[in-house]
Coordinates of C-alpha atoms in Angstrom, one line a residue:
Chain A
G279 CA 75.2 63.7 240.8
E280 CA 72.9 64.9 243.4
N281 CA 69.2 63.8 243.5
V282 CA 66.7 65.8 245.5
E283 CA 63.3 64.4 246.2
Q284 CA 60.5 66.5 247.7
H285 CA 57.2 65.5 249.3
P286 CA 54.3 66.1 249.2
S287 CA 53.7 67.8 245.8
T288 CA 50.5 69.4 247.1
L289 CA 49.5 70.3 250.7
S290 CA 46.4 71.9 252.0
V291 CA 46.1 73.0 255.6
Q292 CA 43.6 75.0 257.7
E293 CA 44.7 78.4 258.7
G294 CA 46.5 78.2 262.1
D295 CA 47.6 74.6 261.5
S296 CA 51.2 73.5 260.8
A297 CA 52.7 72.5 257.5
V298 CA 55.6 70.2 257.0
I299 CA 57.5 69.6 253.7
K300 CA 60.2 67.0 253.5
C301 CA 63.2 66.6 251.2
T302 CA 65.8 63.9 250.8
Y303 CA 69.1 64.1 249.0
S304 CA 71.6 61.5 247.8
D305 CA 75.0 63.2 247.8
S306 CA 76.6 63.1 251.3
A307 CA 78.9 65.9 250.2
S308 CA 76.0 68.4 250.0
N309 CA 76.3 70.8 252.9
Y310 CA 74.0 73.7 252.2
F311 CA 70.2 73.4 252.0
P312 CA 68.1 76.4 251.2
W313 CA 64.3 76.7 251.0
Y314 CA 62.6 79.0 248.5
K315 CA 59.1 80.3 248.3
Q316 CA 57.6 81.2 245.0
E317 CA 54.4 83.0 244.5
L318 CA 52.6 82.8 241.1
G319 CA 54.5 84.6 238.4
K320 CA 57.2 85.8 240.8
R321 CA 60.8 84.9 241.5
P322 CA 61.7 82.3 244.1
Q323 CA 62.6 83.9 247.4
L324 CA 65.0 82.4 249.9
I325 CA 63.1 82.0 253.2
I326 CA 65.5 80.0 255.3
D327 CA 68.6 77.9 254.8
I328 CA 70.6 75.5 256.9
R329 CA 74.2 74.3 256.7
S330 CA 75.4 70.9 257.6
N331 CA 77.1 71.9 260.8
V332 CA 73.7 72.5 262.5
G333 CA 70.7 70.3 263.0
E334 CA 68.0 72.9 263.3
K335 CA 67.3 76.6 262.5
K336 CA 64.3 78.7 263.3
D337 CA 63.1 82.0 262.1
Q338 CA 59.8 83.1 263.7
R339 CA 57.1 80.7 262.3
I340 CA 59.5 78.9 260.0
A341 CA 62.0 76.2 261.0
V342 CA 64.2 73.8 259.1
T343 CA 65.6 70.6 260.4
L344 CA 68.5 68.5 259.0
N345 CA 69.4 64.9 259.5
K346 CA 72.7 64.3 257.8
T347 CA 72.8 60.6 258.6
A348 CA 69.5 60.0 256.9
K349 CA 70.1 62.6 254.3
H350 CA 66.8 64.4 254.7
F351 CA 65.7 67.9 255.7
S352 CA 62.3 69.4 256.4
L353 CA 60.6 72.7 256.4
H354 CA 58.1 73.4 259.2
I355 CA 55.7 76.3 259.1
T356 CA 53.6 76.9 262.2
E357 CA 50.5 79.0 262.7
T358 CA 50.0 79.1 258.9
Q359 CA 48.3 82.1 257.3
P360 CA 46.7 82.5 253.9
E361 CA 49.7 84.5 252.7
D362 CA 51.9 81.4 253.2
S363 CA 50.1 79.9 250.2
A364 CA 52.7 79.4 247.5
V365 CA 55.0 76.8 246.0
Y366 CA 58.0 75.9 248.1
F367 CA 61.2 74.4 246.8
C368 CA 64.0 72.8 248.6
A369 CA 67.5 72.6 247.2
A370 CA 70.9 71.0 248.0
S371 CA 74.3 72.4 247.2
H372 CA 77.9 72.0 248.1
S373 CA 80.1 74.9 249.1
M374 CA 82.9 73.8 246.9
G375 CA 80.8 73.6 243.8
N376 CA 78.3 75.9 242.1
Q377 CA 75.5 73.5 241.4
F378 CA 72.1 73.8 243.2
Y379 CA 69.8 70.8 242.9
F380 CA 66.1 71.6 243.4
G381 CA 63.3 69.5 244.5
T382 CA 60.1 69.3 242.4
G383 CA 58.2 71.8 244.6
T384 CA 55.3 71.6 247.0
S385 CA 52.2 73.7 246.3
L386 CA 50.9 74.8 249.7
T387 CA 47.4 76.1 250.1
V388 CA 46.3 77.6 253.5
I389 CA 42.5 77.6 253.8
P390 CA 41.1 80.5 255.7
Chain B
G250 CA 71.8 93.5 249.4
A251 CA 71.9 90.6 246.9
V252 CA 69.6 92.0 244.3
V253 CA 69.4 90.4 240.9
S254 CA 67.6 92.1 238.1
Q255 CA 66.3 90.7 234.8
H256 CA 65.3 92.5 231.7
P257 CA 62.9 92.4 230.0
S258 CA 60.2 91.1 232.4
W259 CA 57.9 90.2 229.5
V260 CA 58.5 89.9 225.8
I261 CA 56.2 88.9 222.9
C262 CA 57.9 88.2 219.6
K263 CA 57.1 86.6 216.3
S264 CA 58.3 83.1 215.4
G265 CA 61.8 83.2 213.9
T266 CA 63.1 86.2 215.7
S267 CA 65.8 86.2 218.4
V268 CA 65.3 87.5 221.9
K269 CA 68.0 88.6 224.3
I270 CA 67.4 88.4 228.1
E271 CA 69.8 90.2 230.5
C272 CA 70.5 89.1 234.1
R273 CA 72.4 91.5 236.4
S274 CA 73.7 91.2 239.9
L275 CA 73.2 94.8 241.1
D276 CA 75.2 94.9 244.4
F277 CA 77.5 91.9 244.3
Q278 CA 79.8 90.2 241.9
A279 CA 78.8 86.8 240.6
T280 CA 81.3 84.5 239.0
T281 CA 78.5 82.0 238.4
M282 CA 75.0 82.6 237.1
F283 CA 72.3 80.0 236.3
W284 CA 69.6 80.1 233.7
Y285 CA 66.4 78.2 234.4
R286 CA 63.2 77.6 232.5
Q287 CA 60.0 77.1 234.3
F288 CA 56.7 75.7 233.0
P289 CA 53.4 76.5 234.8
K290 CA 53.1 74.7 238.1
Q291 CA 56.4 72.9 237.6
S292 CA 59.8 73.1 239.2
L293 CA 62.8 75.1 238.0
M294 CA 64.6 73.3 235.1
L295 CA 68.2 74.2 234.9
M296 CA 69.3 75.0 231.4
A297 CA 72.9 76.1 231.8
T298 CA 75.5 77.3 234.1
S299 CA 77.1 80.6 233.1
N300 CA 80.7 81.2 234.3
E301 CA 82.3 84.6 233.9
G302 CA 85.0 84.6 231.2
S303 CA 84.3 81.0 230.0
K304 CA 81.9 79.0 228.0
A305 CA 78.6 78.1 229.5
T306 CA 77.9 74.6 230.6
Y307 CA 74.6 73.3 229.2
E308 CA 72.4 70.6 230.7
Q309 CA 71.6 67.5 228.8
G310 CA 68.9 68.2 226.2
V311 CA 69.4 71.9 226.0
E312 CA 70.6 73.1 222.6
K313 CA 73.5 75.4 223.0
D314 CA 73.1 76.9 219.5
K315 CA 69.5 77.6 220.3
F316 CA 70.1 79.2 223.7
L317 CA 73.2 81.3 223.5
I318 CA 74.7 82.4 226.9
N319 CA 77.3 85.0 227.4
H320 CA 78.8 86.0 230.8
A321 CA 80.9 88.9 229.8
S322 CA 81.4 90.5 233.3
L323 CA 81.0 89.6 236.9
T324 CA 77.6 91.3 237.0
L325 CA 76.0 90.5 233.7
S326 CA 74.9 87.3 231.9
T327 CA 72.8 87.2 228.8
L328 CA 70.6 84.5 227.3
T329 CA 69.7 84.8 223.7
V330 CA 66.9 82.6 222.4
T331 CA 67.7 82.3 218.7
S332 CA 65.0 81.7 216.0
A333 CA 62.3 81.5 218.6
H334 CA 59.3 79.2 218.1
P335 CA 56.1 78.9 220.0
E336 CA 57.4 75.9 222.0
D337 CA 60.1 78.2 223.4
S338 CA 57.4 80.2 225.2
S339 CA 58.1 79.9 228.9
F340 CA 59.2 81.7 232.0
Y341 CA 62.9 82.1 232.1
I342 CA 64.6 82.8 235.4
C343 CA 68.3 83.6 236.1
S344 CA 70.1 83.4 239.4
A345 CA 73.4 84.7 240.6
V346 CA 75.6 83.0 243.2
R347 CA 77.1 85.2 245.9
L348 CA 80.2 83.8 247.5
A349 CA 79.8 84.0 251.2
G350 CA 81.5 81.1 252.7
Y351 CA 78.7 78.9 251.4
N352 CA 77.4 79.8 248.0
E353 CA 74.1 81.7 248.2
Q354 CA 71.8 81.9 245.2
F355 CA 69.6 84.8 244.5
F356 CA 67.0 84.8 241.7
G357 CA 66.0 87.4 239.2
P358 CA 62.4 88.3 238.8
G359 CA 62.0 86.2 235.6
T360 CA 61.2 86.9 232.0
R361 CA 58.0 85.7 230.4
L362 CA 58.6 84.9 226.8
T363 CA 55.6 84.5 224.4
V364 CA 56.4 83.5 220.9
L365 CA 53.5 83.9 218.4

């Protein structure tokens, strides 16, 4: 089955700096990679996703890159703000199946 | 669109009682729903995959007789924690998969279960 690893587990950055979270996956058949943000006591919210037919996707301050050959994908947050502080999860899935495999999460703290 | 509700949001019960949690997709049909358990500061632990009209598929180590899952319609799945004990106290989150070319997963708000 699929194995998703996520690094780092914790990340602290100064407000305005960039944050990068990296995930690797093992199953080359995975073709959908969403990123979720979870604030304390709340549900995970989809913030951006990427499909295997593209290498990069950007939405304002958030971007995701995908390297299918190396089987890794990354979340980039630029100009971080205190409200970006949360736990971020990556996931891998295959469109022909229903399983989502989550990374272990990264706790991001943006220091004002 | 793509709203998933969960009820109740918080429940406190005595040890030995059973608790039912509902997960509903409000504006789309979901042939598949997932049930997760989450401990503080930890990742989502998949408990089971709930498929409409068929038996749920449980992950290794999850007792199917303890955590009963029913997916009676395309918009509703229920998780019943039977004979709950304090160690069952946790945050339970459901999600529903919306078919849109690629499967997109949307989460419910979660249910915090406290067993006294």
